[in-house]
């Protein structure tokens, strides 16, 4: 049986200049640790672990202040010269566990970057300010009184200007129009999203790395600026553990393992970093894992706890006309119509968006086998989807999960799926079903393993099926592209790992600048919150370093 998959949109024949090619020729300090032949000990003013949204913003600002900065990245350096829009190459090269990262019970897939630029290199460019109701909850519950809408506004405006964040002015692709059309016909509200792009060509393959450098990721903005100012970048280098002083109130050094050329296993070479200050921007899974491996101070047992995922489910359909969900800006339409319910005692609210559909993503997510699966792939160009994600971390029965260490020291997230979360997903699936049918789908599919293999042609039949689906881990296919918490902020050390400035409560020369410091999830895509919080925290950190006259002797 032959299945014809439509060709992807071709990459423009003339690519823009790759800043990394230019930078290497100009002498940027870039070390691929897989090439090291001996151990090293290095000294810097500040060492930043991670090169994503938090690490990139922090590096640009600290180098602007004249500080000697090192950036550590576990993944490889891949740039627009390497981006060819092939899933077979992008997933193993730039995603955690080759796109195979899952929760402890295997019930939820985790999409997470592992490359220079982190998640900003492979995400879908969606940028949303922290919702006001989330900031208000953080103020009430965690004492973060400085994080008001008014006080955060200048930081949001600054990063929006720096990274080209503004409402999408193009035409939403057909996949996003499924969401807007369906919602409109049902009388539900929706809005336009704001990507961090400049000169977007609607290629649609943002998740595989932007080949024309239109997405204003850290890869093409803050990191090149930091390297041009003298920062040092170390790739294929895994931060293994901190070494603390005798009282454990200060990091004396960071021990890192150089990885092999595949970037998977330690090569046997060690790199030790010494600095006056360390900034952990290693993500909500790897960051807490690093602290746990280091036996970091945790007097109140908060480290690695309250880790959130925005559990996400999909409803997809086959439409009479071509959707071509593999091209166009991946996300331009959203709906918060069902998000802002009573978050503390009421049912979990959920956000609606869409996802780009590339061949491997579709083939691996359809709950069908044999001829049913082949039929979906034959109709690939007519296939569209609506995704939902619930907001965890507010309701007492949605407290998030906890980071644990495997026997080899690698982190894994234990995320128990509670009845409250499943009922939130069930409500979301029913709304998604209404939306997809209202938008004109002729056959509709869910990610539940007990769904009809050929999909549903009747809204009423599918709604009844969803009511009857047993919702347990493993039966409902779920994904998460948003990892948050594990080193949560709180004024009270008994309720969090860091304070409102991202400074570790017990370790005076350690900060956290990534999504792990969120005390709850957001109910929104997290990257702009990381940008803004990191900018705010880095400004205070730089002032503090200069105030204490912390400059180190150069190597």
Coordinates of C-alpha atoms in Angstrom, one line a residue:
X1 CA 0.0 0.0 0.0
X2 CA 1.4 3.4 -1.0
X3 CA 0.7 6.4 1.1
X4 CA 1.6 9.8 -0.4
X5 CA 2.6 12.4 2.2
X6 CA 2.5 16.0 0.9
X7 CA 5.9 17.6 0.5
X8 CA 6.8 20.2 3.1
X9 CA 7.2 23.8 2.3
X10 CA 10.6 24.2 0.7
X11 CA 13.2 26.3 2.5
X12 CA 14.0 29.5 0.7
X13 CA 17.0 29.0 -1.6
X14 CA 18.8 32.0 -0.1
X15 CA 19.2 31.7 3.6
X16 CA 20.1 34.7 5.8
X17 CA 23.6 34.9 7.4
X18 CA 24.1 32.4 10.2
X19 CA 25.5 34.5 13.1
X20 CA 27.3 31.4 14.5
X21 CA 29.3 30.9 11.3
X22 CA 30.3 34.6 11.4
X23 CA 31.0 34.4 15.1
X24 CA 33.3 31.4 14.9
X25 CA 35.3 33.2 12.2
X26 CA 35.5 36.2 14.5
X27 CA 36.9 34.1 17.3
X28 CA 33.9 33.6 19.6
X29 CA 34.9 31.4 22.5
X30 CA 33.0 28.1 21.8
X31 CA 34.2 24.8 23.2
X32 CA 32.7 21.5 22.2
X33 CA 33.5 19.5 25.4
X34 CA 33.4 16.2 23.4
X35 CA 36.7 17.3 21.9
X36 CA 38.5 17.8 25.2
X37 CA 41.5 15.5 25.8
X38 CA 42.2 16.6 29.4
X39 CA 40.5 17.8 32.5
X40 CA 40.2 21.6 33.1
X41 CA 39.6 24.0 35.9
X42 CA 38.3 27.4 34.9
X43 CA 37.4 30.7 36.7
X44 CA 34.7 33.2 35.8
X45 CA 32.7 36.0 37.4
X46 CA 29.4 34.2 36.7
X47 CA 28.7 30.7 35.5
X48 CA 25.3 30.1 33.8
X49 CA 24.0 26.6 33.5
X50 CA 21.6 26.4 30.6
X51 CA 21.3 28.5 27.4
X52 CA 17.5 28.8 27.0
X53 CA 15.1 31.6 27.8
X54 CA 16.5 32.3 31.3
X55 CA 20.2 31.6 30.5
X56 CA 20.2 33.7 27.3
X57 CA 18.6 36.8 28.8
X58 CA 20.9 36.5 31.8
X59 CA 24.1 36.2 29.7
X60 CA 23.3 39.1 27.5
X61 CA 22.7 41.4 30.5
X62 CA 25.7 40.3 32.5
X63 CA 28.1 40.6 29.7
X64 CA 26.7 44.1 29.0
X65 CA 27.7 44.9 32.6
X66 CA 31.2 43.9 31.8
X67 CA 31.3 40.6 33.7
X68 CA 33.2 37.5 32.6
X69 CA 30.6 34.9 31.9
X70 CA 30.6 31.2 31.0
X71 CA 27.6 29.4 29.6
X72 CA 27.2 25.6 30.0
X73 CA 24.9 23.6 27.6
X74 CA 24.4 19.9 27.8
X75 CA 23.2 19.8 24.2
X76 CA 25.0 20.5 20.9
X77 CA 25.3 23.8 19.0
X78 CA 22.9 23.7 16.0
X79 CA 22.1 26.8 14.0
X80 CA 20.3 27.8 10.9
X81 CA 23.1 26.3 8.7
X82 CA 22.1 22.9 10.2
X83 CA 18.3 23.3 10.2
X84 CA 16.8 21.4 7.2
X85 CA 13.3 20.8 8.5
X86 CA 13.8 17.0 8.9
X87 CA 12.2 15.4 11.9
X88 CA 14.5 12.5 11.7
X89 CA 17.5 14.7 12.5
X90 CA 16.0 17.4 14.7
X91 CA 14.4 15.3 17.4
X92 CA 17.4 13.2 18.3
X93 CA 19.8 16.2 18.0
X94 CA 17.8 18.9 19.9
X95 CA 15.3 17.3 22.2
X96 CA 15.7 15.7 25.6
X97 CA 15.9 12.0 25.2
X98 CA 15.3 12.3 21.5
X99 CA 11.7 13.5 22.0
X100 CA 11.2 10.4 24.2
X101 CA 11.2 12.0 27.7
X102 CA 8.2 10.9 29.7
X103 CA 6.9 11.0 33.3
X104 CA 7.8 8.2 35.7
X105 CA 4.8 6.1 34.8
X106 CA 5.1 6.8 31.1
X107 CA 1.7 8.4 31.0
X108 CA 2.8 11.8 29.6
X109 CA 5.3 12.7 27.0
X110 CA 7.5 15.7 27.6
X111 CA 8.6 17.9 24.8
X112 CA 11.8 19.7 25.9
X113 CA 14.8 21.2 24.2
X114 CA 18.4 20.1 24.6
X115 CA 20.4 22.4 22.4
X116 CA 22.0 25.8 22.4
X117 CA 19.1 28.2 22.9
X118 CA 17.1 25.5 24.8
X119 CA 13.4 25.5 24.4
X120 CA 13.5 28.8 22.5
X121 CA 15.3 27.1 19.6
X122 CA 12.6 24.4 19.2
X123 CA 9.4 25.9 20.5
X124 CA 6.5 27.3 18.5
X125 CA 7.3 31.0 19.2
X126 CA 4.2 31.7 21.4
X127 CA 4.8 34.5 23.9
X128 CA 2.3 35.4 26.5
X129 CA 2.6 37.7 29.6
X130 CA 2.0 36.1 33.0
X131 CA -1.8 36.3 33.5
X132 CA -2.8 38.9 36.1
X133 CA -4.7 36.4 38.1
X134 CA -1.6 34.2 38.4
X135 CA 0.5 37.1 39.7
X136 CA -2.2 38.0 42.2
X137 CA -2.3 34.4 43.5
X138 CA 1.5 34.4 43.8
X139 CA 1.3 37.6 45.9
X140 CA -1.4 36.2 48.2
X141 CA -0.1 32.7 48.6
X142 CA 3.7 33.0 48.4
X143 CA 4.2 36.6 49.5
X144 CA 5.6 37.8 46.1
X145 CA 4.3 41.3 46.6
X146 CA 6.8 42.8 44.1
X147 CA 5.4 40.8 41.2
X148 CA 2.4 42.9 40.4
X149 CA 1.1 43.7 37.0
X150 CA 2.3 47.3 37.2
X151 CA 5.8 46.4 38.4
X152 CA 6.2 43.6 35.8
X153 CA 5.0 45.7 32.9
X154 CA 8.3 47.5 32.2
X155 CA 10.1 44.1 32.1
X156 CA 7.5 42.7 29.7
X157 CA 7.7 45.8 27.5
X158 CA 11.5 45.5 27.4
X159 CA 11.7 41.9 26.4
X160 CA 8.9 42.3 23.9
X161 CA 10.9 45.1 22.2
X162 CA 14.1 43.1 22.3
X163 CA 12.6 39.9 20.9
X164 CA 10.0 41.2 18.4
X165 CA 7.0 40.0 20.4
X166 CA 3.7 41.4 19.1
X167 CA 0.3 40.2 18.0
X168 CA 0.5 38.1 14.8
X169 CA -0.4 40.3 11.9
X170 CA -0.5 37.6 9.3
X171 CA -3.4 35.4 8.3
X172 CA -3.8 32.4 10.7
X173 CA -3.1 29.2 8.9
X174 CA -6.0 26.7 8.3
X175 CA -5.2 24.8 11.4
X176 CA -5.6 27.8 13.6
X177 CA -8.7 28.8 11.7
X178 CA -10.3 25.5 12.8
X179 CA -10.0 26.8 16.3
X180 CA -11.3 30.3 15.6
X181 CA -14.1 29.2 13.3
X182 CA -15.3 26.5 15.6
X183 CA -15.3 28.8 18.7
X184 CA -17.0 31.6 16.8
X185 CA -19.8 29.3 15.6
X186 CA -20.3 28.1 19.2
X187 CA -20.3 31.6 20.6
X188 CA -17.1 31.2 22.6
X189 CA -14.4 33.9 22.7
X190 CA -10.9 33.7 21.3
X191 CA -7.9 35.9 20.6
X192 CA -4.7 36.3 18.5
X193 CA -1.3 35.2 19.9
X194 CA 2.0 37.1 19.9
X195 CA 5.0 35.2 18.6
X196 CA 8.6 36.3 19.0
X197 CA 9.4 36.6 15.3
X198 CA 10.7 39.0 12.8
X199 CA 10.4 38.4 9.0
X200 CA 8.5 35.1 9.5
X201 CA 8.0 33.2 6.2
X202 CA 5.3 30.9 7.4
X203 CA 7.4 27.8 6.9
X204 CA 5.7 26.1 9.9
X205 CA 8.7 24.1 11.1
X206 CA 9.5 26.2 14.2
X207 CA 9.8 23.0 16.3
X208 CA 12.8 21.8 14.2
X209 CA 14.7 25.1 14.4
X210 CA 14.0 28.1 12.2
X211 CA 16.1 27.9 9.0
X212 CA 15.8 31.6 8.2
X213 CA 16.4 33.0 11.8
X214 CA 13.0 34.6 11.9
X215 CA 12.2 33.2 15.3
X216 CA 13.9 35.5 17.8
X217 CA 15.1 32.7 20.0
X218 CA 18.1 33.0 22.3
X219 CA 20.1 31.3 19.5
X220 CA 19.9 34.3 17.2
X221 CA 19.5 37.2 19.7
X222 CA 20.9 37.2 23.2
X223 CA 23.5 34.4 22.9
X224 CA 25.3 35.9 19.9
X225 CA 25.4 39.3 21.7
X226 CA 26.9 37.7 24.8
X227 CA 29.5 35.7 22.8
X228 CA 30.4 38.9 20.8
X229 CA 31.0 40.6 24.2
X230 CA 33.4 37.9 25.3
X231 CA 31.2 35.2 27.0
X232 CA 32.5 31.6 26.7
X233 CA 30.2 28.8 25.6
X234 CA 30.7 25.2 26.5
X235 CA 28.5 22.6 24.7
X236 CA 28.0 18.9 25.2
X237 CA 28.9 19.5 28.8
X238 CA 26.7 18.2 31.6
X239 CA 26.5 20.0 34.9
X240 CA 26.9 17.1 37.3
X241 CA 27.1 18.6 40.8
X242 CA 27.8 21.6 42.9
X243 CA 30.6 21.5 45.5
X244 CA 29.6 23.5 48.6
X245 CA 31.6 24.9 51.4
X246 CA 31.5 23.3 54.8
X247 CA 28.4 25.2 56.0
X248 CA 26.7 24.7 52.6
X249 CA 25.8 28.3 52.3
X250 CA 28.0 28.9 49.3
X251 CA 28.9 27.1 46.0
X252 CA 32.6 26.7 45.8
X253 CA 32.7 25.1 42.3
X254 CA 30.6 23.2 39.7
X255 CA 31.8 19.9 38.5
X256 CA 30.8 19.0 34.9
X257 CA 31.1 15.9 32.7
X258 CA 32.2 16.3 29.1
X259 CA 30.0 14.1 26.9
X260 CA 31.0 11.9 24.0
X261 CA 30.5 13.0 20.4
X262 CA 26.9 11.7 20.5
X263 CA 26.3 13.9 23.5
X264 CA 24.9 11.1 25.5
X265 CA 27.5 9.6 27.8
X266 CA 30.4 11.0 29.8
X267 CA 33.7 10.9 28.0
X268 CA 35.7 10.7 31.2
X269 CA 36.9 14.3 31.1
X270 CA 35.9 16.7 33.8
X271 CA 35.6 20.5 33.7
X272 CA 35.4 22.3 37.0
X273 CA 34.1 25.9 37.1
X274 CA 34.8 28.4 39.9
X275 CA 32.9 31.6 40.2
X276 CA 31.6 34.2 42.6
X277 CA 28.0 33.5 41.5
X278 CA 26.2 30.6 39.7
X279 CA 23.0 31.0 37.8
X280 CA 21.0 27.9 37.3
X281 CA 18.8 28.1 34.1
X282 CA 18.7 24.3 33.4
X283 CA 14.9 23.8 33.3
X284 CA 12.3 22.6 35.7
X285 CA 13.5 19.0 35.4
X286 CA 17.2 19.2 35.0
X287 CA 17.7 22.1 37.4
X288 CA 16.1 20.4 40.4
X289 CA 17.9 17.2 39.4
X290 CA 21.3 19.1 39.6
X291 CA 20.5 20.3 43.1
X292 CA 19.3 16.9 44.2
X293 CA 22.5 15.2 42.9
X294 CA 24.5 17.9 44.7
X295 CA 22.7 17.2 48.1
X296 CA 21.9 20.9 48.2
X297 CA 20.4 22.4 51.3
X298 CA 16.7 21.5 51.5
X299 CA 15.6 22.1 55.2
X300 CA 11.9 22.2 54.4
X301 CA 11.7 19.5 51.7
X302 CA 10.6 21.8 48.9
X303 CA 13.3 20.9 46.4
X304 CA 11.9 19.2 43.3
X305 CA 8.3 19.4 44.6
X306 CA 5.4 21.2 43.0
X307 CA 6.6 20.6 39.5
X308 CA 3.9 21.3 36.9
X309 CA 3.2 20.3 33.3
X310 CA 0.0 21.8 32.0
X311 CA -1.3 18.3 31.1
X312 CA -2.5 18.5 27.5
X313 CA -4.8 16.4 25.3
X314 CA -5.8 16.6 21.7
X315 CA -8.9 16.2 19.5
X316 CA -8.2 16.0 15.8
X317 CA -10.3 15.8 12.7
X318 CA -10.3 15.1 9.0
X319 CA -11.7 18.0 7.0
X320 CA -13.2 18.3 3.5
X321 CA -10.6 20.8 2.4
X322 CA -6.8 20.7 2.9
X323 CA -5.6 22.0 6.2
X324 CA -1.8 21.6 5.7
X325 CA -1.2 22.0 9.4
X326 CA 2.5 21.5 8.7
X327 CA 2.9 25.0 7.3
X328 CA 2.2 28.5 8.6
X329 CA 2.9 30.0 12.0
X330 CA 2.1 27.0 14.3
X331 CA 0.1 29.0 16.9
X332 CA -1.7 32.2 16.2
X333 CA -5.1 31.7 17.8
X334 CA -6.0 30.8 21.4
X335 CA -9.0 30.8 23.7
X336 CA -9.1 31.4 27.5
X337 CA -12.9 31.1 27.5
X338 CA -12.7 28.1 29.8
X339 CA -9.5 29.0 31.7
X340 CA -10.5 31.5 34.4
X341 CA -12.9 29.5 36.4
X342 CA -12.5 29.3 40.2
X343 CA -9.0 28.0 40.3
X344 CA -8.8 27.1 44.0
X345 CA -12.0 25.1 44.6
X346 CA -13.7 24.9 41.2
X347 CA -13.0 22.6 38.3
X348 CA -9.7 23.0 36.6
X349 CA -9.7 25.6 33.8
X350 CA -8.0 25.0 30.5
X351 CA -6.6 26.9 27.6
X352 CA -7.2 26.0 23.9
X353 CA -4.6 26.3 21.2
X354 CA -3.5 24.2 18.2
X355 CA -0.3 22.3 17.4
X356 CA 1.7 22.0 14.1
X357 CA 1.3 18.5 12.6
X358 CA 4.4 17.1 11.0
X359 CA 4.4 13.5 9.7
X360 CA 6.2 11.8 12.7
X361 CA 4.2 13.8 15.2
X362 CA 0.9 12.7 13.5
X363 CA 2.0 9.1 12.9
X364 CA 3.1 8.7 16.5
X365 CA 0.0 10.3 18.1
X366 CA -3.0 8.8 16.3
X367 CA -4.8 6.2 18.4
X368 CA -5.3 3.8 15.4
X369 CA -3.5 0.8 14.0
X370 CA -3.3 -1.0 10.7
X371 CA -5.7 0.2 8.0
X372 CA -7.1 2.9 10.3
X373 CA -3.7 4.4 10.8
X374 CA -2.9 4.2 7.1
X375 CA -6.2 5.9 6.4
X376 CA -5.3 8.9 8.6
X377 CA -1.9 9.2 7.0
X378 CA -3.5 9.1 3.5
X379 CA -5.6 12.1 4.7
X380 CA -2.6 13.8 6.3
X381 CA -3.1 17.1 4.4
X382 CA -6.7 17.3 5.5
X383 CA -5.9 16.6 9.2
X384 CA -6.2 19.4 11.8
X385 CA -6.1 19.4 15.6
X386 CA -7.1 21.4 18.7
X387 CA -5.1 21.0 21.9
X388 CA -6.0 21.9 25.4
X389 CA -4.0 22.1 28.6
X390 CA -5.2 22.4 32.1
X391 CA -3.8 24.8 34.7
X392 CA -2.3 22.8 37.6
X393 CA -0.9 24.1 40.8
X394 CA -3.8 26.1 42.1
X395 CA -6.4 23.4 43.1
X396 CA -5.3 21.3 46.1
X397 CA -6.0 18.1 44.1
X398 CA -3.6 19.3 41.4
X399 CA -0.4 19.9 43.4
X400 CA 2.1 18.9 40.6
X401 CA 4.7 16.2 40.8
X402 CA 8.2 15.7 42.1
X403 CA 11.6 15.3 40.6
X404 CA 13.4 12.1 41.4
X405 CA 16.8 10.7 40.5
X406 CA 17.3 7.4 38.6
X407 CA 20.1 5.1 39.6
X408 CA 22.5 6.9 37.2
X409 CA 21.6 10.3 38.7
X410 CA 19.5 11.5 35.8
X411 CA 16.3 13.2 36.7
X412 CA 12.8 12.0 36.1
X413 CA 9.4 13.5 37.0
X414 CA 6.9 11.6 39.0
X415 CA 3.6 13.3 38.1
X416 CA 0.5 11.6 39.7
X417 CA -2.6 12.3 37.6
X418 CA -5.4 12.9 40.0
X419 CA -9.1 12.6 39.5
X420 CA -9.4 16.4 39.4
X421 CA -6.9 16.6 36.6
X422 CA -8.6 13.9 34.6
X423 CA -12.0 15.5 35.0
X424 CA -10.5 18.8 33.8
X425 CA -9.2 17.0 30.7
X426 CA -12.6 15.3 30.2
X427 CA -14.3 18.7 30.1
X428 CA -11.7 20.0 27.8
X429 CA -12.0 17.0 25.4
X430 CA -15.8 17.6 25.2
X431 CA -15.3 21.3 24.3
X432 CA -12.6 20.4 21.8
X433 CA -15.0 17.9 20.2
X434 CA -17.6 20.6 19.8
X435 CA -15.1 23.0 18.3
X436 CA -13.7 20.5 15.8
X437 CA -17.1 19.4 14.6
X438 CA -18.4 23.0 14.5
X439 CA -15.4 23.8 12.3
X440 CA -16.5 21.2 9.7
X441 CA -14.7 18.0 10.5
X442 CA -16.2 14.9 8.9
X443 CA -14.3 12.5 11.1
X444 CA -13.0 13.2 14.6
X445 CA -10.3 11.4 16.7
X446 CA -9.2 11.6 20.3
X447 CA -6.0 10.3 21.9
X448 CA -7.9 7.8 24.0
X449 CA -6.9 4.2 23.5
X450 CA -10.5 3.0 23.6
X451 CA -11.5 5.4 20.8
X452 CA -13.0 3.9 17.6
X453 CA -10.1 3.2 15.3
X454 CA -11.8 4.9 12.4
X455 CA -12.8 8.0 14.3
X456 CA -16.3 9.4 14.9
X457 CA -18.6 11.0 12.4
X458 CA -21.2 12.0 15.0
X459 CA -20.7 14.7 17.6
X460 CA -23.3 13.0 19.9
X461 CA -21.6 9.6 19.6
X462 CA -18.2 11.0 20.5
X463 CA -19.5 13.1 23.4
X464 CA -21.1 10.0 24.8
X465 CA -17.9 8.0 24.3
X466 CA -15.9 10.7 26.2
X467 CA -18.4 10.5 29.1
X468 CA -17.7 6.8 29.3
X469 CA -13.9 6.8 28.7
X470 CA -12.0 5.5 31.7
X471 CA -9.4 8.2 32.2
X472 CA -6.2 6.7 33.6
X473 CA -2.5 7.1 32.9
X474 CA -1.7 5.2 29.7
X475 CA -5.2 5.2 28.3
X476 CA -5.4 8.9 27.4
X477 CA -2.5 10.1 25.3
X478 CA -1.1 13.2 26.8
X479 CA 1.8 15.5 26.2
X480 CA 3.4 18.5 27.9
X481 CA 5.5 21.2 26.2
X482 CA 5.6 23.3 29.4
X483 CA 7.6 22.2 32.5
X484 CA 7.4 24.5 35.5
X485 CA 8.2 24.5 39.2
X486 CA 10.5 22.4 41.4
X487 CA 12.5 25.4 42.7
X488 CA 9.5 27.5 43.5
X489 CA 9.7 31.2 44.6
X490 CA 8.4 32.2 48.0
X491 CA 9.2 34.8 50.5
X492 CA 8.9 32.1 53.2
X493 CA 11.8 29.6 52.9
X494 CA 9.4 26.9 54.2
X495 CA 7.3 27.2 51.0
X496 CA 10.0 27.6 48.3
X497 CA 13.6 27.1 47.2
X498 CA 14.3 30.7 46.1
X499 CA 13.1 34.1 47.1
X500 CA 11.3 36.6 44.8
X501 CA 14.6 37.6 43.2
X502 CA 15.5 34.1 42.3
X503 CA 18.1 33.8 45.0
X504 CA 18.5 30.5 46.8
X505 CA 17.2 30.8 50.4
X506 CA 20.2 28.9 51.9
X507 CA 23.0 29.3 49.3
X508 CA 24.0 32.9 48.9
X509 CA 25.8 32.8 45.6
X510 CA 23.2 30.7 43.7
X511 CA 20.3 32.0 41.6
X512 CA 17.6 30.3 39.6
X513 CA 16.5 31.9 36.3
X514 CA 14.1 29.6 34.6
X515 CA 10.6 28.1 34.7
X516 CA 11.5 26.0 37.8
X517 CA 11.0 29.0 40.0
X518 CA 7.3 29.3 39.2
X519 CA 5.3 28.5 42.3
X520 CA 2.4 27.3 40.2
X521 CA 1.8 26.7 36.5
X522 CA 0.6 29.7 34.5
X523 CA -2.2 28.6 32.3
X524 CA -0.2 30.2 29.5
X525 CA 2.9 29.4 27.5
X526 CA 5.8 30.1 29.8
X527 CA 8.6 31.6 27.7
X528 CA 7.7 35.3 28.0
X529 CA 7.4 34.9 31.8
X530 CA 10.9 33.5 31.9
X531 CA 12.2 36.3 29.7
X532 CA 10.7 39.0 31.9
X533 CA 11.5 37.5 35.3
X534 CA 15.1 36.8 34.2
X535 CA 15.6 40.3 33.0
X536 CA 14.3 41.7 36.3
X537 CA 16.4 39.3 38.4
X538 CA 19.5 39.8 36.4
X539 CA 19.4 43.5 36.8
X540 CA 19.3 43.1 40.6
X541 CA 22.0 40.4 40.5
X542 CA 24.4 42.6 38.5
X543 CA 23.9 45.5 40.9
X544 CA 24.5 43.2 43.8
X545 CA 27.7 41.8 42.2
X546 CA 29.1 45.3 41.6
X547 CA 28.0 46.5 45.1
X548 CA 30.0 43.6 46.7
X549 CA 32.9 44.2 44.3
X550 CA 32.9 40.5 43.3
X551 CA 35.1 40.7 40.1
X552 CA 37.4 37.7 39.9
X553 CA 40.9 37.5 38.6
X554 CA 40.7 36.4 35.0
X555 CA 42.0 33.0 33.9

